[in-house]
Coordinates of C-alpha atoms in Angstrom, one line a residue:
X1 CA -6.6 17.6 -6.0
X2 CA -7.5 20.2 -3.3
X3 CA -6.0 23.3 -2.0
X4 CA -3.1 21.6 0.3
X5 CA -2.2 19.2 -2.3
X6 CA -1.8 22.1 -4.3
X7 CA 0.2 23.9 -2.0
X8 CA 2.6 20.7 -1.4
X9 CA 2.9 20.4 -5.1
X10 CA 3.5 24.2 -6.1
X11 CA 3.8 26.6 -3.5
X12 CA 7.4 25.8 -1.7
X13 CA 7.3 27.2 1.6
X14 CA 3.9 28.0 2.8
X15 CA 1.8 28.4 6.3
X16 CA -1.5 27.9 7.1
X17 CA -3.5 31.1 8.9
X18 CA -7.3 29.7 9.6
X19 CA -8.8 29.4 6.1
X20 CA -6.0 30.8 4.2
X21 CA -2.8 29.2 2.4
X22 CA 0.3 31.8 2.3
X23 CA 3.2 31.1 0.6
X24 CA 6.4 32.7 1.0
X25 CA 6.8 33.9 -2.5
X26 CA 3.2 34.4 -4.9
X27 CA 3.5 31.3 -7.4
X28 CA 3.1 34.0 -10.3
X29 CA 5.4 37.0 -9.5
X30 CA 7.4 35.5 -7.2
X31 CA 7.7 38.4 -4.9
X32 CA 8.8 40.6 -7.8
X33 CA 12.2 43.0 -7.7
X34 CA 12.1 43.2 -3.8
X35 CA 11.3 39.5 -3.3
X36 CA 7.8 40.5 -1.2
X37 CA 6.9 37.6 0.9
X38 CA 3.3 36.5 1.9
X39 CA 1.8 38.6 -0.4
X40 CA -0.4 35.6 -1.9
X41 CA -3.3 33.9 -0.3
X42 CA -5.0 30.9 -1.2
X43 CA -8.8 30.7 0.6
X44 CA -10.0 27.1 1.3
X45 CA -13.3 27.9 2.3
X46 CA -14.2 30.1 -0.7
X47 CA -12.0 28.5 -3.2
X48 CA -10.5 32.0 -4.7
X49 CA -7.0 33.2 -4.5
X50 CA -5.2 36.8 -4.6
X51 CA -2.2 38.5 -5.1
X52 CA -2.1 41.5 -2.9
X53 CA 1.4 43.1 -5.1
X54 CA -0.2 45.9 -7.2
X55 CA 1.9 44.9 -10.0
X56 CA 0.9 41.3 -10.1
X57 CA -2.7 41.4 -8.7
X58 CA -3.6 37.9 -9.7
X59 CA -7.0 36.5 -8.6
X60 CA -9.5 34.5 -9.6
X61 CA -11.1 30.9 -8.7
X62 CA -8.9 27.7 -7.7
X63 CA -9.8 25.9 -10.8
X64 CA -7.8 29.0 -12.5
X65 CA -4.9 28.1 -10.4
X66 CA -5.0 24.7 -11.5
X67 CA -5.4 25.5 -14.7
X68 CA -2.5 27.7 -15.1
X69 CA 0.0 25.1 -13.3
X70 CA -1.1 22.2 -15.4
X71 CA -3.4 20.1 -13.1
X72 CA -7.1 20.5 -14.5
X73 CA -6.0 18.6 -17.5
X74 CA -6.4 15.2 -16.3
X75 CA -8.0 16.1 -12.5
X76 CA -10.6 18.3 -11.1
X77 CA -11.1 20.2 -7.9
X78 CA -13.1 18.8 -5.6
X79 CA -13.7 20.5 -2.4
X80 CA -13.8 18.4 1.0
X81 CA -17.1 17.8 2.5
X82 CA -18.1 20.5 5.1
X83 CA -18.8 18.3 7.8
X84 CA -18.8 18.8 11.6
X85 CA -17.3 15.5 13.6
X86 CA -18.2 15.3 17.2
X87 CA -15.1 13.8 18.8
X88 CA -16.1 11.0 21.1
X89 CA -14.7 10.7 24.9
X90 CA -11.6 8.6 25.5
X91 CA -13.3 4.9 26.1
X92 CA -12.8 3.2 29.4
X93 CA -11.2 0.2 28.3
X94 CA -10.4 -3.4 30.5
X95 CA -8.3 -6.1 29.4
X96 CA -9.8 -8.5 31.4
X97 CA -13.4 -10.0 31.7
X98 CA -16.0 -11.4 29.2
X99 CA -14.8 -9.2 26.3
X100 CA -11.4 -10.1 26.2
X101 CA -12.1 -14.1 26.5
X102 CA -14.2 -13.7 23.9
X103 CA -11.9 -11.9 21.8
X104 CA -9.2 -14.8 22.4
X105 CA -12.2 -17.7 21.6
X106 CA -11.9 -15.8 18.3
X107 CA -8.2 -16.8 17.7
X108 CA -7.0 -13.2 18.5
X109 CA -4.3 -12.7 20.9
X110 CA -4.1 -10.2 23.8
X111 CA -1.1 -8.4 22.0
X112 CA -2.9 -8.2 18.6
X113 CA -5.8 -6.5 20.6
X114 CA -3.3 -4.3 22.5
X115 CA -1.7 -3.3 19.6
X116 CA -5.3 -1.8 18.0
X117 CA -6.2 -0.6 21.3
X118 CA -9.3 -3.0 21.6
X119 CA -10.8 -4.2 25.0
X120 CA -14.0 -4.3 26.8
X121 CA -16.4 -2.3 28.8
X122 CA -18.7 -2.7 31.3
X123 CA -21.9 -3.3 29.4
X124 CA -20.2 -6.5 27.9
X125 CA -19.1 -5.1 24.8
X126 CA -15.9 -5.6 22.9
X127 CA -14.5 -1.6 22.0
X128 CA -13.0 -0.8 18.8
X129 CA -11.7 2.6 19.2
X130 CA -10.4 4.1 15.8
X131 CA -7.3 6.3 15.9
X132 CA -5.7 8.2 13.1
X133 CA -2.0 8.3 13.9
X134 CA 0.3 6.7 16.3
X135 CA 0.2 10.1 18.5
X136 CA -3.5 9.7 18.6
X137 CA -3.2 6.3 20.0
X138 CA -0.6 7.1 22.3
X139 CA -2.6 9.9 23.8
X140 CA -5.9 7.9 23.9
X141 CA -7.7 10.0 21.3
X142 CA -9.9 8.0 19.0
X143 CA -11.7 9.7 16.2
X144 CA -14.6 7.0 15.9
X145 CA -15.5 4.0 18.2
X146 CA -17.7 1.0 17.6
X147 CA -19.2 -1.4 20.1
X148 CA -20.9 -5.0 19.4
X149 CA -21.5 -7.7 22.2
X150 CA -18.9 -9.9 23.4
X151 CA -20.7 -13.0 22.4
X152 CA -22.3 -14.9 19.2
X153 CA -24.9 -12.9 17.9
X154 CA -28.9 -14.1 17.4
X155 CA -30.2 -14.0 14.2
X156 CA -31.5 -10.8 13.0
X157 CA -29.5 -9.1 15.8
X158 CA -27.9 -5.9 15.6
X159 CA -24.1 -6.5 14.7
X160 CA -22.6 -3.0 16.5
X161 CA -23.5 0.2 17.3
X162 CA -21.3 3.7 17.0
X163 CA -20.7 6.7 18.8
X164 CA -23.0 9.0 16.7
X165 CA -21.6 11.9 14.1
X166 CA -18.1 10.6 15.0
X167 CA -15.5 10.7 12.5
X168 CA -15.5 7.0 9.9
X169 CA -12.0 6.4 9.1
X170 CA -10.0 3.1 9.1
X171 CA -9.6 0.8 12.0
X172 CA -5.8 0.4 12.3
X173 CA -4.3 3.6 10.7
X174 CA -2.1 4.3 13.8
X175 CA -0.3 0.9 12.8
X176 CA 0.5 1.6 9.0
X177 CA 3.5 2.8 7.4
X178 CA 3.6 3.2 3.9
X179 CA 7.1 2.2 3.8
X180 CA 6.1 -1.2 4.7
X181 CA 4.3 -1.7 1.3
X182 CA 1.2 -2.9 0.6
X183 CA -1.9 -1.8 2.3
X184 CA -4.6 -4.4 3.5
X185 CA -7.8 -3.6 3.4
X186 CA -10.4 -6.0 5.3
X187 CA -14.3 -5.7 5.6
X188 CA -14.4 -6.0 9.8
X189 CA -12.4 -5.2 12.8
X190 CA -11.7 -8.9 13.8
X191 CA -10.8 -9.4 10.0
X192 CA -8.0 -7.0 10.2
X193 CA -6.7 -8.0 13.5
X194 CA -6.5 -11.5 12.1
X195 CA -4.5 -10.3 9.3
X196 CA -2.1 -8.2 11.4
X197 CA -1.4 -11.4 13.5
X198 CA -1.0 -13.5 10.9
X199 CA 1.0 -11.3 8.4
X200 CA 1.7 -8.3 10.1
X201 CA 2.1 -5.0 8.3
X202 CA -0.6 -2.5 7.2
X203 CA -4.0 -4.0 8.1
X204 CA -7.2 -2.1 8.2
X205 CA -10.8 -2.2 8.3
X206 CA -13.4 -0.3 6.7
X207 CA -15.9 1.3 9.2
X208 CA -19.2 0.3 8.6
X209 CA -19.9 -2.8 6.4
X210 CA -19.1 -3.0 2.7
X211 CA -21.4 -0.2 1.0
X212 CA -20.5 2.8 3.0
X213 CA -17.6 4.5 1.8
X214 CA -17.8 7.8 3.3
X215 CA -14.3 7.0 4.6
X216 CA -12.8 7.6 1.0
X217 CA -12.9 11.3 1.6
X218 CA -12.1 11.2 5.4
X219 CA -8.9 8.9 4.4
X220 CA -7.9 10.6 1.2
X221 CA -4.8 12.0 2.2
X222 CA -3.9 8.7 4.1
X223 CA -4.8 6.4 1.1
X224 CA -2.5 8.7 -1.4
X225 CA 0.6 7.3 0.6
X226 CA 0.1 3.8 -0.8
X227 CA 0.4 2.6 -4.2
X228 CA -1.1 -0.8 -4.1
X229 CA -4.3 -1.9 -1.6
X230 CA -5.3 -5.5 -1.4
X231 CA -8.8 -5.5 -0.7
X232 CA -9.3 -8.7 1.6
X233 CA -13.2 -9.1 1.3
X234 CA -15.6 -11.6 2.7
X235 CA -16.4 -14.5 0.5
X236 CA -19.7 -13.7 -0.2
X237 CA -21.5 -11.7 -2.4
X238 CA -21.4 -8.6 -0.4
X239 CA -17.8 -9.0 0.0
X240 CA -17.0 -9.6 -3.8
X241 CA -19.2 -6.4 -4.4
X242 CA -17.1 -4.4 -2.3
X243 CA -13.9 -5.6 -4.2
X244 CA -15.7 -4.9 -7.4
X245 CA -17.0 -1.3 -6.2
X246 CA -13.4 -0.3 -4.5
X247 CA -11.2 -1.5 -7.6
X248 CA -13.5 0.9 -9.5
X249 CA -12.9 3.7 -6.8
X250 CA -9.4 3.5 -5.7
X251 CA -7.1 5.4 -7.9
X252 CA -4.0 3.3 -7.0
X253 CA -3.2 -0.7 -8.1
X254 CA -6.0 -2.7 -6.8
X255 CA -5.1 -6.3 -5.7
X256 CA -7.6 -9.0 -4.8
X257 CA -7.1 -12.9 -3.0
X258 CA -8.1 -15.8 -4.4
X259 CA -11.4 -16.5 -3.2
X260 CA -11.0 -20.1 -3.9
X261 CA -8.5 -20.5 -1.2
X262 CA -10.8 -19.6 1.6
X263 CA -12.0 -22.9 1.2
X264 CA -15.2 -23.2 3.4
X265 CA -14.2 -20.0 5.5
X266 CA -16.0 -17.0 5.1
X267 CA -13.6 -14.1 6.1
X268 CA -10.1 -13.6 7.1
X269 CA -11.1 -14.1 11.1
X270 CA -12.6 -17.5 10.3
X271 CA -9.4 -18.3 8.1
X272 CA -7.0 -17.8 11.2
X273 CA -9.5 -19.6 13.5
X274 CA -10.3 -22.6 11.3
X275 CA -6.8 -23.0 9.0
X276 CA -4.3 -21.0 11.1
X277 CA -2.2 -18.1 10.5
X278 CA 0.2 -19.7 8.1
X279 CA -2.9 -20.5 5.6
X280 CA -4.5 -16.9 5.8
X281 CA -0.5 -15.0 5.6
X282 CA -0.6 -17.3 2.2
X283 CA -3.7 -16.0 1.0
X284 CA -2.4 -12.4 1.8
X285 CA 0.8 -13.0 0.0
X286 CA -1.0 -14.6 -2.9
X287 CA -3.2 -11.6 -3.5
X288 CA -2.8 -10.7 -7.8
X289 CA -3.7 -7.6 -9.5
X290 CA -7.7 -7.3 -10.3
X291 CA -8.0 -8.2 -13.8
X292 CA -10.0 -6.4 -16.4
X293 CA -11.4 -8.5 -19.0
X294 CA -12.4 -7.4 -22.2
X295 CA -14.5 -10.3 -23.6
X296 CA -17.2 -12.5 -21.8
X297 CA -18.2 -16.1 -22.7
X298 CA -22.1 -15.9 -22.6
X299 CA -22.2 -19.6 -21.3
X300 CA -20.4 -18.3 -18.2
X301 CA -22.3 -15.2 -17.5
X302 CA -24.6 -15.6 -14.3
X303 CA -28.6 -15.6 -15.2
X304 CA -30.0 -12.4 -13.9
X305 CA -33.4 -11.2 -12.8
X306 CA -34.3 -7.8 -13.7
X307 CA -36.0 -7.3 -10.7
X308 CA -33.1 -7.8 -9.0
X309 CA -30.8 -5.6 -10.5
X310 CA -29.6 -2.2 -8.7
X311 CA -32.1 0.7 -9.6
X312 CA -33.6 3.4 -8.3
X313 CA -37.3 4.3 -8.0
X314 CA -38.9 7.2 -9.7
X315 CA -41.4 7.9 -7.3
X316 CA -44.1 7.8 -9.7
X317 CA -46.1 4.4 -9.5
X318 CA -46.8 4.2 -12.9
X319 CA -43.2 4.7 -14.5
X320 CA -41.9 2.3 -11.7
X321 CA -44.4 -0.5 -12.9
X322 CA -43.7 0.2 -16.7
X323 CA -39.9 0.1 -16.4
X324 CA -39.5 -1.7 -13.4
X325 CA -37.4 1.3 -11.7
X326 CA -34.5 3.1 -13.6
X327 CA -31.8 0.7 -13.6
X328 CA -28.2 1.3 -12.4
X329 CA -25.7 1.5 -15.3
X330 CA -28.5 3.1 -17.7
X331 CA -28.7 6.2 -19.6
X332 CA -31.9 7.8 -19.3
X333 CA -32.7 10.9 -21.8
X334 CA -35.5 13.2 -20.8
X335 CA -37.3 15.6 -23.7
X336 CA -39.6 18.0 -23.9
X337 CA -40.7 21.7 -25.3
X338 CA -39.3 24.4 -22.9
X339 CA -41.5 25.1 -19.6
X340 CA -43.0 21.6 -19.9
X341 CA -41.4 20.4 -16.5
X342 CA -38.4 18.5 -17.7
X343 CA -36.1 20.1 -15.1
X344 CA -38.6 20.2 -12.5
X345 CA -39.8 16.4 -12.8
X346 CA -35.9 15.5 -12.8
X347 CA -35.0 17.7 -9.6
X348 CA -37.9 15.6 -8.0
X349 CA -36.3 12.3 -9.2
X350 CA -33.0 13.3 -7.6
X351 CA -34.4 14.0 -4.1
X352 CA -36.0 10.6 -4.6
X353 CA -32.7 9.1 -5.1
X354 CA -31.4 10.8 -2.2
X355 CA -34.5 9.3 -0.1
X356 CA -33.5 5.9 -1.2
X357 CA -30.0 6.4 -0.2
X358 CA -28.0 7.0 -3.2
X359 CA -25.9 10.3 -3.8
X360 CA -26.7 12.7 -6.5
X361 CA -24.3 15.1 -8.7
X362 CA -26.3 17.6 -11.1
X363 CA -24.8 19.6 -13.7
X364 CA -27.5 22.2 -14.4
X365 CA -26.3 24.9 -17.5
X366 CA -29.4 26.8 -17.5
X367 CA -30.0 27.9 -13.8
X368 CA -27.7 29.9 -11.4
X369 CA -26.7 27.8 -8.1
X370 CA -28.8 29.6 -5.8
X371 CA -31.9 29.8 -8.1
X372 CA -31.3 26.0 -8.3
X373 CA -31.3 25.8 -4.7
X374 CA -34.6 27.3 -4.1
X375 CA -36.6 25.0 -6.4
X376 CA -34.8 22.2 -4.9
X377 CA -35.7 23.3 -1.3
X378 CA -39.1 23.8 -2.3
X379 CA -39.5 20.4 -3.6
X380 CA -37.9 18.9 -0.6
X381 CA -40.2 20.7 1.8
X382 CA -43.4 19.8 0.3
X383 CA -46.4 21.9 0.1
X384 CA -47.2 21.3 3.8
X385 CA -43.9 22.9 4.8
X386 CA -43.6 25.9 2.2
X387 CA -45.0 29.2 2.9
X388 CA -46.2 32.5 0.6
X389 CA -45.7 35.8 1.1
X390 CA -46.7 38.8 -1.1
X391 CA -44.0 40.2 -3.5
X392 CA -45.6 43.6 -3.2
X393 CA -43.4 45.1 -5.8
X394 CA -44.3 42.2 -8.4
X395 CA -47.3 42.0 -7.2
X396 CA -47.7 38.3 -7.0
X397 CA -47.8 35.6 -4.2
X398 CA -44.2 33.8 -4.0
X399 CA -43.1 30.5 -2.2
X400 CA -40.5 30.3 0.5
X401 CA -39.1 27.6 2.8
X402 CA -38.9 28.9 6.7
X403 CA -35.2 29.1 7.9
X404 CA -35.7 25.9 10.3
X405 CA -36.9 23.8 7.5
X406 CA -34.1 24.8 5.6
X407 CA -31.5 24.1 8.1
X408 CA -33.2 20.6 8.5
X409 CA -33.2 20.2 4.6
X410 CA -29.6 21.1 4.8
X411 CA -28.5 18.3 7.0
X412 CA -30.5 15.6 5.3
X413 CA -28.8 16.8 2.0
X414 CA -25.4 17.9 3.0
X415 CA -22.6 15.7 1.7
X416 CA -25.2 13.8 -1.0
X417 CA -26.8 16.4 -3.3
X418 CA -23.6 18.0 -5.2
X419 CA -23.9 20.4 -8.0
X420 CA -21.4 21.3 -10.8
X421 CA -19.6 24.3 -10.3
X422 CA -20.2 26.4 -13.7
X423 CA -17.4 28.8 -12.9
X424 CA -14.6 26.2 -13.4
X425 CA -15.8 25.3 -17.2
X426 CA -13.6 26.0 -20.0
X427 CA -13.2 25.8 -23.6
X428 CA -14.5 22.3 -23.4
X429 CA -17.1 22.2 -20.9
X430 CA -18.1 18.6 -21.8
X431 CA -14.8 17.2 -20.2
X432 CA -15.2 19.3 -17.6
X433 CA -18.4 18.1 -16.4
X434 CA -17.2 14.1 -17.3
X435 CA -14.1 15.0 -14.6
X436 CA -16.5 16.2 -12.2
X437 CA -18.9 13.4 -12.5
X438 CA -15.6 11.2 -12.1
X439 CA -14.8 12.8 -9.0
X440 CA -18.4 12.7 -7.5
X441 CA -18.5 8.8 -8.0
X442 CA -15.1 8.1 -6.6
X443 CA -14.9 10.7 -3.6
X444 CA -18.6 11.4 -2.5
X445 CA -20.1 8.0 -3.9
X446 CA -22.5 9.6 -6.2
X447 CA -24.6 7.2 -8.3
X448 CA -27.3 9.2 -9.7
X449 CA -26.2 11.9 -12.2
X450 CA -28.2 14.5 -14.1
X451 CA -26.7 16.9 -17.2
X452 CA -29.6 19.6 -17.8
X453 CA -29.1 20.1 -20.8
X454 CA -27.4 19.0 -24.0
X455 CA -27.5 22.0 -25.6
X456 CA -25.7 24.0 -22.7
X457 CA -22.6 21.9 -22.5
X458 CA -20.1 23.7 -24.5
X459 CA -18.8 20.8 -26.8
X460 CA -16.5 22.7 -29.2
X461 CA -16.6 26.1 -31.1
X462 CA -17.2 24.5 -34.5
X463 CA -20.5 25.0 -35.9
X464 CA -20.2 22.1 -38.4
X465 CA -19.4 19.7 -35.3
X466 CA -22.0 20.6 -33.2
X467 CA -24.2 18.0 -33.3
X468 CA -21.7 15.5 -33.8
X469 CA -20.0 16.9 -30.5
X470 CA -23.0 16.4 -28.6
X471 CA -23.6 12.6 -29.8
X472 CA -20.1 12.2 -28.7
X473 CA -20.5 13.5 -25.1
X474 CA -23.7 11.4 -25.1
X475 CA -21.6 8.2 -25.6
X476 CA -19.5 9.0 -23.1
X477 CA -22.4 9.6 -20.7
X478 CA -23.4 6.3 -21.6
X479 CA -19.8 4.3 -21.3
X480 CA -19.5 6.4 -17.8
X481 CA -22.8 4.8 -16.7
X482 CA -22.1 1.4 -17.8
X483 CA -18.4 1.5 -16.1
X484 CA -19.6 2.5 -12.9
X485 CA -23.0 1.1 -12.7
X486 CA -24.5 4.4 -12.2
X487 CA -28.0 6.3 -13.3
X488 CA -27.5 9.1 -15.7
X489 CA -30.5 11.2 -16.9
X490 CA -29.9 13.4 -19.8
X491 CA -32.1 16.3 -20.9
X492 CA -32.4 16.8 -24.7
X493 CA -34.6 19.4 -26.4
X494 CA -36.9 18.4 -29.3
X495 CA -36.9 19.0 -32.9
X496 CA -39.4 21.8 -33.8
X497 CA -42.7 19.9 -33.8
X498 CA -44.9 22.6 -35.2
X499 CA -46.4 22.9 -31.9
X500 CA -47.1 19.5 -31.5
X501 CA -46.1 17.1 -28.4
X502 CA -43.0 14.7 -29.1
X503 CA -44.3 11.7 -30.4
X504 CA -41.4 9.3 -31.0
X505 CA -37.7 9.3 -30.6
X506 CA -37.3 10.7 -34.2
X507 CA -38.5 14.3 -32.8
X508 CA -35.6 14.4 -30.1
X509 CA -33.1 17.0 -30.8
X510 CA -29.5 16.1 -32.4
X511 CA -28.4 13.1 -34.2
X512 CA -30.2 9.6 -33.5
X513 CA -27.3 8.3 -32.1
X514 CA -28.7 10.1 -28.7
X515 CA -31.6 8.2 -28.4
X516 CA -30.3 4.7 -30.3
X517 CA -27.8 4.4 -27.4
X518 CA -30.4 5.8 -24.5
X519 CA -31.7 2.7 -22.6
X520 CA -35.1 4.6 -22.0
X521 CA -36.3 7.7 -23.5
X522 CA -39.3 10.0 -21.8
X523 CA -41.2 13.1 -23.2
X524 CA -42.7 15.4 -20.5
X525 CA -45.1 17.7 -21.6
X526 CA -48.1 20.2 -20.0
X527 CA -51.4 19.9 -21.4
X528 CA -53.7 22.4 -22.4
X529 CA -57.1 23.2 -20.8
X530 CA -59.3 20.9 -23.1
X531 CA -56.9 18.1 -23.0
X532 CA -56.6 18.6 -19.3
X533 CA -60.5 18.6 -18.9
X534 CA -61.0 15.5 -20.9
X535 CA -58.2 13.5 -19.1
X536 CA -58.2 14.7 -15.6
X537 CA -54.7 15.9 -15.7
X538 CA -52.4 18.8 -16.2
X539 CA -49.4 17.2 -17.2
X540 CA -48.2 13.7 -18.5
X541 CA -45.0 11.6 -19.1
X542 CA -44.5 9.4 -22.2
X543 CA -42.3 6.6 -22.0
X544 CA -41.2 6.3 -25.7
X545 CA -38.4 3.7 -25.2
X546 CA -37.9 1.0 -22.5
X547 CA -35.2 -1.5 -23.2
X548 CA -35.3 -3.2 -19.9
X549 CA -38.9 -4.5 -20.6
X550 CA -40.2 -3.0 -24.1
X551 CA -43.5 -1.3 -22.8
X552 CA -44.3 2.2 -23.4
X553 CA -47.1 4.5 -22.8
X554 CA -48.4 7.6 -20.8
X555 CA -48.5 8.6 -17.5
X556 CA -51.0 11.1 -16.0
X557 CA -49.5 13.6 -13.8
X558 CA -50.7 16.7 -11.6
X559 CA -48.4 19.6 -10.8
X560 CA -48.3 21.1 -7.3
X561 CA -47.2 24.5 -7.9
X562 CA -46.4 25.4 -4.1
X563 CA -43.9 23.0 -3.9
X564 CA -43.0 22.2 -7.5
X565 CA -43.7 18.6 -7.4
X566 CA -45.5 16.2 -9.6
X567 CA -47.9 13.6 -8.3
X568 CA -50.2 11.0 -10.2
X569 CA -53.8 11.7 -9.5
X570 CA -54.9 10.3 -6.3
X571 CA -51.5 10.3 -5.2
X572 CA -50.2 12.4 -1.9
X573 CA -47.4 14.2 -1.7
X574 CA -44.8 11.9 0.0
X575 CA -42.4 13.2 3.1
X576 CA -39.0 13.3 2.6
X577 CA -36.2 12.0 5.1
X578 CA -35.5 15.4 6.7
X579 CA -38.9 15.1 8.2
X580 CA -38.0 12.1 10.7
X581 CA -35.5 15.0 12.4
X582 CA -36.9 16.7 15.5
X583 CA -40.0 19.2 14.2
X584 CA -39.5 22.6 15.8
X585 CA -42.3 25.0 15.5
X586 CA -42.2 26.9 12.0
X587 CA -41.1 30.7 11.7
X588 CA -43.9 32.8 10.2
X589 CA -41.3 35.1 8.5
X590 CA -39.4 34.3 5.1
X591 CA -35.5 33.7 5.5
X592 CA -34.5 36.9 3.7

């Protein structure tokens, strides 16, 4: 629930002034004896509230407001991603020419194309404008535009292009009316138009294929109006994967078609073209609630190639060879003595995940948010872009990332790297973290999660139940990973080992349940001077458990203090994606 949703539910009459929501009466004091008006303000940027009546004076974080009004028990506050979208110029669309001829060839009528505002341009392309409301459609003000060649594509040819930095929403929103019932969600614009032409009603399409779920955030309010959504995906592996993913992400009832009724057709447009409108309408009418099965017949389970499973590479070649990468759906436990580099290696792995297209969510119970950001940005920048200055007071050299580099890293990580807000934690922080992770998965499509560390997650007040509650939390993390097909890293301190390195799973702290249910267990350690000289490195990762392949062993590492990265001997720092942006000259002054 965000601030606007809370206001609608609990604040009665209110007005919005800039970033502040101001109800007519304070929800706590109701204006007092004299009914003072507009003394309460809820700030949507800072996520704080305050009542200016002296005898009331209620103030705090938005999470406290949710808790006081019973909204935090089954949901968690998730702010909207702060993004600035570019509003495209209204397109000049022709209802004649090659584009309209191509649309007609695909079985789409001129009336259907006009309803969606689709036509052609002078470059021989079909133009798909995306309108959020009927008013925007009437005034010709789209928020997103796509183009595709008005012809059959060649093999390997780019299917479509889009206006840069525009707002990705659902195609056809302006035609939808919640009172008409179910929302039909298609994988492409032509499919949505085919569904509308054959069946009528609420037919929309995703903006950018079956793996981009950015629209779940931009269309959250729109989607909340529907109790049921039918996902009419393509009859191929990617389309059915989209059905499975959205069945998991959408909070409403999800319906799916009987793909067997597609016959030899791949998608809705092809069904309309080859089998007719009546057949497509029947398929849409015949959708059924997506089933959740509790038992599987092993003989019916498809064989798997481990190398084809979804995974994230660590960026450390020896670890990736040993483990085959870090598999989605797994829980990885990381241990090691204090100060040995557990947190550092994992934030490096988090950046590697972002580099590979995965969004990340991190719980860090030991480090304040601003210092956590400092370390992550040093790693993201790399030694080449980290500058140094003398801290005269402390008498030591410190590192910093120049402002222009920080801005480029900001753009790279914006909306892709999320940090749990420690200020919202209640008595049972474990449940709060799990709820935040659920939100991060559903709203922001985060698929890599990090808990650093188990000791700082407050699970209960009873010392007697301390270890059992830690084990219970770990089990919930494993189930979360399995349920959503995501990767979870968990940091667990070792037992007291008399100053020796952790050698096996039994030396990991807490109940044995923690390492028993983990899919992989790693120990991070720094080497003393003698061992470092002997082995030619200063750090090492030991793989103590590897459920996927069974292989265990040690990996030698060097620590680069300037950028806080670990690399294997002979390996160079890799550049991250932000460096592909324009590279202005570096400022020489620190950003303070």
